[in-house]
Amino acid sequence: QVQLVESGGGLVQAGGSLRLSCVVSGRSFNVYGLGWFRQPPGKEREFVSAISGTGTTTSYADSVKGRFSISRDNAKNTGYLQMNSLKPEDTAVYYCAAVRAYSSTYYRDWEYLYWGQGTQVTVSS
């Protein structure tokens, strides 16, 4: 069974930075692509970023390109989302998700099999 646990959320002022972490339990971490999604208050969940199992392929939503960076450390079974130049509209619950994707990335939430519990990110103006 694959389990995901996010951490690193919190309250930050606009222009600040946060780094989210996603620790994945289970075997063969490197065959799982990771995705980050977020759900702003009162809105639907949306794609943020994804990385392939190998870490060589990444993708980003237009709204975060140039500000967010996704990475992973396969030796630590951990994925990361570095968020810089945060804006109030980045306020949301952020979720980490996993799917078997050795060299590809996916941006549709229904393609992901495993989900974390979410971590709150609040950006004040």
mmCIF file with all atom_site columns, C-alpha atoms in Angstrom:
data_model
loop_
_atom_site.group_PDB
_atom_site.id
_atom_site.type_symbol
_atom_site.label_atom_id
_atom_site.label_alt_id
_atom_site.label_comp_id
_atom_site.label_asym_id
_atom_site.label_entity_id
_atom_site.label_seq_id
_atom_site.pdbx_PDB_ins_code
_atom_site.Cartn_x
_atom_site.Cartn_y
_atom_site.Cartn_z
_atom_site.occupancy
_atom_site.B_iso_or_equiv
_atom_site.pdbx_formal_charge
_atom_site.auth_seq_id
_atom_site.auth_comp_id
_atom_site.auth_asym_id
_atom_site.auth_atom_id
_atom_site.pdbx_PDB_model_num
ATOM 1   C CA . GLN A 1 1   ? 0.000   0.000  0.000   1.00 0.00 ? 1   GLN A CA 1
ATOM 2   C CA . VAL A 1 2   ? 1.325   3.430  -0.935  1.00 0.00 ? 2   VAL A CA 1
ATOM 3   C CA . GLN A 1 3   ? 0.835   6.228  1.563   1.00 0.00 ? 3   GLN A CA 1
ATOM 4   C CA . LEU A 1 4   ? 1.667   9.892  1.130   1.00 0.00 ? 4   LEU A CA 1
ATOM 5   C CA . VAL A 1 5   ? 2.212   12.464 3.858   1.00 0.00 ? 5   VAL A CA 1
ATOM 6   C CA . GLU A 1 6   ? 2.601   16.153 3.048   1.00 0.00 ? 6   GLU A CA 1
ATOM 7   C CA . SER A 1 7   ? 4.220   18.758 5.241   1.00 0.00 ? 7   SER A CA 1
ATOM 8   C CA . GLY A 1 8   ? 5.585   22.274 5.020   1.00 0.00 ? 8   GLY A CA 1
ATOM 9   C CA . GLY A 1 9   ? 2.434   24.317 4.698   1.00 0.00 ? 9   GLY A CA 1
ATOM 10  C CA . GLY A 1 10  ? 1.783   27.404 6.752   1.00 0.00 ? 10  GLY A CA 1
ATOM 11  C CA . LEU A 1 11  ? 1.100   31.117 6.769   1.00 0.00 ? 11  LEU A CA 1
ATOM 12  C CA . VAL A 1 12  ? 3.378   33.374 4.732   1.00 0.00 ? 12  VAL A CA 1
ATOM 13  C CA . GLN A 1 13  ? 3.250   36.937 3.475   1.00 0.00 ? 13  GLN A CA 1
ATOM 14  C CA . ALA A 1 14  ? 2.895   37.723 -0.208  1.00 0.00 ? 14  ALA A CA 1
ATOM 15  C CA . GLY A 1 15  ? 6.264   37.489 -1.907  1.00 0.00 ? 15  GLY A CA 1
ATOM 16  C CA . GLY A 1 16  ? 7.490   34.862 0.517   1.00 0.00 ? 16  GLY A CA 1
ATOM 17  C CA . SER A 1 17  ? 8.449   31.235 0.004   1.00 0.00 ? 17  SER A CA 1
ATOM 18  C CA . LEU A 1 18  ? 7.505   27.823 1.285   1.00 0.00 ? 18  LEU A CA 1
ATOM 19  C CA . ARG A 1 19  ? 8.719   24.333 0.492   1.00 0.00 ? 19  ARG A CA 1
ATOM 20  C CA . LEU A 1 20  ? 6.243   21.490 0.640   1.00 0.00 ? 20  LEU A CA 1
ATOM 21  C CA . SER A 1 21  ? 7.412   17.932 1.145   1.00 0.00 ? 21  SER A CA 1
ATOM 22  C CA . CYS A 1 22  ? 5.676   14.670 0.311   1.00 0.00 ? 22  CYS A CA 1
ATOM 23  C CA . VAL A 1 23  ? 7.016   11.500 1.892   1.00 0.00 ? 23  VAL A CA 1
ATOM 24  C CA . VAL A 1 24  ? 5.886   8.338  0.144   1.00 0.00 ? 24  VAL A CA 1
ATOM 25  C CA . SER A 1 25  ? 5.881   4.977  1.876   1.00 0.00 ? 25  SER A CA 1
ATOM 26  C CA . GLY A 1 26  ? 6.018   1.725  -0.018  1.00 0.00 ? 26  GLY A CA 1
ATOM 27  C CA . ARG A 1 27  ? 8.358   0.066  -2.436  1.00 0.00 ? 27  ARG A CA 1
ATOM 28  C CA . SER A 1 28  ? 9.738   1.219  -5.766  1.00 0.00 ? 28  SER A CA 1
ATOM 29  C CA . PHE A 1 29  ? 9.303   4.936  -5.236  1.00 0.00 ? 29  PHE A CA 1
ATOM 30  C CA . ASN A 1 30  ? 10.971  5.716  -8.557  1.00 0.00 ? 30  ASN A CA 1
ATOM 31  C CA . VAL A 1 31  ? 8.220   4.105  -10.628 1.00 0.00 ? 31  VAL A CA 1
ATOM 32  C CA . TYR A 1 32  ? 5.690   6.600  -9.281  1.00 0.00 ? 32  TYR A CA 1
ATOM 33  C CA . GLY A 1 33  ? 5.149   9.967  -10.811 1.00 0.00 ? 33  GLY A CA 1
ATOM 34  C CA . LEU A 1 34  ? 4.155   12.635 -8.329  1.00 0.00 ? 34  LEU A CA 1
ATOM 35  C CA . GLY A 1 35  ? 1.685   15.423 -8.749  1.00 0.00 ? 35  GLY A CA 1
ATOM 36  C CA . TRP A 1 36  ? 0.815   18.447 -6.684  1.00 0.00 ? 36  TRP A CA 1
ATOM 37  C CA . PHE A 1 37  ? -2.735  19.743 -6.727  1.00 0.00 ? 37  PHE A CA 1
ATOM 38  C CA . ARG A 1 38  ? -4.440  22.474 -4.760  1.00 0.00 ? 38  ARG A CA 1
ATOM 39  C CA . GLN A 1 39  ? -7.945  23.380 -3.756  1.00 0.00 ? 39  GLN A CA 1
ATOM 40  C CA . PRO A 1 40  ? -8.566  27.068 -3.047  1.00 0.00 ? 40  PRO A CA 1
ATOM 41  C CA . PRO A 1 41  ? -11.417 27.975 -0.690  1.00 0.00 ? 41  PRO A CA 1
ATOM 42  C CA . GLY A 1 42  ? -14.761 27.436 -2.391  1.00 0.00 ? 42  GLY A CA 1
ATOM 43  C CA . LYS A 1 43  ? -13.191 26.213 -5.618  1.00 0.00 ? 43  LYS A CA 1
ATOM 44  C CA . GLU A 1 44  ? -12.453 22.928 -7.318  1.00 0.00 ? 44  GLU A CA 1
ATOM 45  C CA . ARG A 1 45  ? -9.165  21.122 -7.032  1.00 0.00 ? 45  ARG A CA 1
ATOM 46  C CA . GLU A 1 46  ? -6.647  22.151 -9.688  1.00 0.00 ? 46  GLU A CA 1
ATOM 47  C CA . PHE A 1 47  ? -3.373  20.906 -11.067 1.00 0.00 ? 47  PHE A CA 1
ATOM 48  C CA . VAL A 1 48  ? -0.186  22.640 -9.932  1.00 0.00 ? 48  VAL A CA 1
ATOM 49  C CA . SER A 1 49  ? 2.800   20.560 -11.010 1.00 0.00 ? 49  SER A CA 1
ATOM 50  C CA . ALA A 1 50  ? 3.971   17.031 -11.738 1.00 0.00 ? 50  ALA A CA 1
ATOM 51  C CA . ILE A 1 51  ? 7.210   15.102 -12.010 1.00 0.00 ? 51  ILE A CA 1
ATOM 52  C CA . SER A 1 52  ? 7.946   11.705 -13.519 1.00 0.00 ? 52  SER A CA 1
ATOM 53  C CA . GLY A 1 53  ? 9.366   8.781  -11.580 1.00 0.00 ? 53  GLY A CA 1
ATOM 54  C CA . THR A 1 54  ? 12.813  9.366  -13.013 1.00 0.00 ? 54  THR A CA 1
ATOM 55  C CA . GLY A 1 55  ? 12.606  13.087 -12.255 1.00 0.00 ? 55  GLY A CA 1
ATOM 56  C CA . THR A 1 56  ? 13.539  13.970 -15.824 1.00 0.00 ? 56  THR A CA 1
ATOM 57  C CA . THR A 1 57  ? 10.102  15.193 -16.910 1.00 0.00 ? 57  THR A CA 1
ATOM 58  C CA . THR A 1 58  ? 8.216   17.980 -15.185 1.00 0.00 ? 58  THR A CA 1
ATOM 59  C CA . SER A 1 59  ? 5.140   20.027 -15.927 1.00 0.00 ? 59  SER A CA 1
ATOM 60  C CA . TYR A 1 60  ? 3.541   23.111 -14.415 1.00 0.00 ? 60  TYR A CA 1
ATOM 61  C CA . ALA A 1 61  ? 0.266   24.975 -14.488 1.00 0.00 ? 61  ALA A CA 1
ATOM 62  C CA . ASP A 1 62  ? 0.602   28.325 -16.243 1.00 0.00 ? 62  ASP A CA 1
ATOM 63  C CA . SER A 1 63  ? -0.332  30.112 -13.028 1.00 0.00 ? 63  SER A CA 1
ATOM 64  C CA . VAL A 1 64  ? 2.796   28.873 -11.227 1.00 0.00 ? 64  VAL A CA 1
ATOM 65  C CA . LYS A 1 65  ? 5.390   28.690 -13.997 1.00 0.00 ? 65  LYS A CA 1
ATOM 66  C CA . GLY A 1 66  ? 8.531   30.560 -13.086 1.00 0.00 ? 66  GLY A CA 1
ATOM 67  C CA . ARG A 1 67  ? 7.561   30.690 -9.404  1.00 0.00 ? 67  ARG A CA 1
ATOM 68  C CA . PHE A 1 68  ? 7.206   27.058 -8.344  1.00 0.00 ? 68  PHE A CA 1
ATOM 69  C CA . SER A 1 69  ? 9.692   24.248 -8.799  1.00 0.00 ? 69  SER A CA 1
ATOM 70  C CA . ILE A 1 70  ? 9.024   20.540 -8.384  1.00 0.00 ? 70  ILE A CA 1
ATOM 71  C CA . SER A 1 71  ? 11.714  18.008 -7.535  1.00 0.00 ? 71  SER A CA 1
ATOM 72  C CA . ARG A 1 72  ? 12.203  14.634 -5.924  1.00 0.00 ? 72  ARG A CA 1
ATOM 73  C CA . ASP A 1 73  ? 14.838  12.702 -4.020  1.00 0.00 ? 73  ASP A CA 1
ATOM 74  C CA . ASN A 1 74  ? 14.360  9.032  -4.822  1.00 0.00 ? 74  ASN A CA 1
ATOM 75  C CA . ALA A 1 75  ? 16.855  8.009  -2.149  1.00 0.00 ? 75  ALA A CA 1
ATOM 76  C CA . LYS A 1 76  ? 14.595  9.606  0.467   1.00 0.00 ? 76  LYS A CA 1
ATOM 77  C CA . ASN A 1 77  ? 11.233  8.631  -1.073  1.00 0.00 ? 77  ASN A CA 1
ATOM 78  C CA . THR A 1 78  ? 10.345  12.310 -0.973  1.00 0.00 ? 78  THR A CA 1
ATOM 79  C CA . GLY A 1 79  ? 8.958   14.828 -3.402  1.00 0.00 ? 79  GLY A CA 1
ATOM 80  C CA . TYR A 1 80  ? 9.156   18.586 -3.031  1.00 0.00 ? 80  TYR A CA 1
ATOM 81  C CA . LEU A 1 81  ? 7.361   21.674 -4.234  1.00 0.00 ? 81  LEU A CA 1
ATOM 82  C CA . GLN A 1 82  ? 9.365   24.852 -3.818  1.00 0.00 ? 82  GLN A CA 1
ATOM 83  C CA . MET A 1 83  ? 7.034   27.834 -3.933  1.00 0.00 ? 83  MET A CA 1
ATOM 84  C CA . ASN A 1 84  ? 8.526   31.290 -4.402  1.00 0.00 ? 84  ASN A CA 1
ATOM 85  C CA . SER A 1 85  ? 6.988   34.721 -4.943  1.00 0.00 ? 85  SER A CA 1
ATOM 86  C CA . LEU A 1 86  ? 3.789   33.537 -3.352  1.00 0.00 ? 86  LEU A CA 1
ATOM 87  C CA . LYS A 1 87  ? 0.582   35.422 -4.020  1.00 0.00 ? 87  LYS A CA 1
ATOM 88  C CA . PRO A 1 88  ? -2.674  35.548 -2.053  1.00 0.00 ? 88  PRO A CA 1
ATOM 89  C CA . GLU A 1 89  ? -4.313  33.574 -4.861  1.00 0.00 ? 89  GLU A CA 1
ATOM 90  C CA . ASP A 1 90  ? -1.974  30.681 -4.074  1.00 0.00 ? 90  ASP A CA 1
ATOM 91  C CA . THR A 1 91  ? -3.897  30.175 -0.830  1.00 0.00 ? 91  THR A CA 1
ATOM 92  C CA . ALA A 1 92  ? -5.254  26.637 -0.863  1.00 0.00 ? 92  ALA A CA 1
ATOM 93  C CA . VAL A 1 93  ? -4.988  23.168 0.569   1.00 0.00 ? 93  VAL A CA 1
ATOM 94  C CA . TYR A 1 94  ? -2.151  21.485 -1.307  1.00 0.00 ? 94  TYR A CA 1
ATOM 95  C CA . TYR A 1 95  ? -2.253  17.777 -2.030  1.00 0.00 ? 95  TYR A CA 1
ATOM 96  C CA . CYS A 1 96  ? 0.426   15.380 -3.142  1.00 0.00 ? 96  CYS A CA 1
ATOM 97  C CA . ALA A 1 97  ? -0.601  12.446 -5.333  1.00 0.00 ? 97  ALA A CA 1
ATOM 98  C CA . ALA A 1 98  ? 1.108   9.461  -6.927  1.00 0.00 ? 98  ALA A CA 1
ATOM 99  C CA . VAL A 1 99  ? 0.584   7.329  -10.005 1.00 0.00 ? 99  VAL A CA 1
ATOM 100 C CA . ARG A 1 100 ? 2.719   4.734  -11.751 1.00 0.00 ? 100 ARG A CA 1
ATOM 101 C CA . ALA A 1 101 ? 4.522   6.939  -14.268 1.00 0.00 ? 101 ALA A CA 1
ATOM 102 C CA . TYR A 1 102 ? 8.187   6.164  -14.759 1.00 0.00 ? 102 TYR A CA 1
ATOM 103 C CA . SER A 1 103 ? 8.871   8.729  -17.471 1.00 0.00 ? 103 SER A CA 1
ATOM 104 C CA . SER A 1 104 ? 5.674   10.710 -17.937 1.00 0.00 ? 104 SER A CA 1
ATOM 105 C CA . THR A 1 105 ? 3.679   13.315 -16.087 1.00 0.00 ? 105 THR A CA 1
ATOM 106 C CA . TYR A 1 106 ? -0.075  13.596 -15.630 1.00 0.00 ? 106 TYR A CA 1
ATOM 107 C CA . TYR A 1 107 ? -2.187  16.634 -14.881 1.00 0.00 ? 107 TYR A CA 1
ATOM 108 C CA . ARG A 1 108 ? -5.663  15.177 -14.407 1.00 0.00 ? 108 ARG A CA 1
ATOM 109 C CA . ASP A 1 109 ? -6.505  14.367 -10.812 1.00 0.00 ? 109 ASP A CA 1
ATOM 110 C CA . TRP A 1 110 ? -8.510  11.267 -11.747 1.00 0.00 ? 110 TRP A CA 1
ATOM 111 C CA . GLU A 1 111 ? -5.337  9.708  -13.168 1.00 0.00 ? 111 GLU A CA 1
ATOM 112 C CA . TYR A 1 112 ? -3.738  9.580  -9.742  1.00 0.00 ? 112 TYR A CA 1
ATOM 113 C CA . LEU A 1 113 ? -4.254  6.547  -7.522  1.00 0.00 ? 113 LEU A CA 1
ATOM 114 C CA . TYR A 1 114 ? -2.837  7.644  -4.205  1.00 0.00 ? 114 TYR A CA 1
ATOM 115 C CA . TRP A 1 115 ? -3.352  10.885 -2.298  1.00 0.00 ? 115 TRP A CA 1
ATOM 116 C CA . GLY A 1 116 ? -2.043  12.581 0.796   1.00 0.00 ? 116 GLY A CA 1
ATOM 117 C CA . GLN A 1 117 ? -4.188  14.292 3.396   1.00 0.00 ? 117 GLN A CA 1
ATOM 118 C CA . GLY A 1 118 ? -3.283  17.805 2.281   1.00 0.00 ? 118 GLY A CA 1
ATOM 119 C CA . THR A 1 119 ? -1.461  20.730 3.855   1.00 0.00 ? 119 THR A CA 1
ATOM 120 C CA . GLN A 1 120 ? -2.808  24.265 4.187   1.00 0.00 ? 120 GLN A CA 1
ATOM 121 C CA . VAL A 1 121 ? -0.952  27.146 2.552   1.00 0.00 ? 121 VAL A CA 1
ATOM 122 C CA . THR A 1 122 ? -2.169  30.631 3.376   1.00 0.00 ? 122 THR A CA 1
ATOM 123 C CA . VAL A 1 123 ? -0.647  33.699 1.743   1.00 0.00 ? 123 VAL A CA 1
ATOM 124 C CA . SER A 1 124 ? -1.516  37.033 3.311   1.00 0.00 ? 124 SER A CA 1
ATOM 125 C CA . SER A 1 125 ? -1.467  40.296 1.365   1.00 0.00 ? 125 SER A CA 1
#
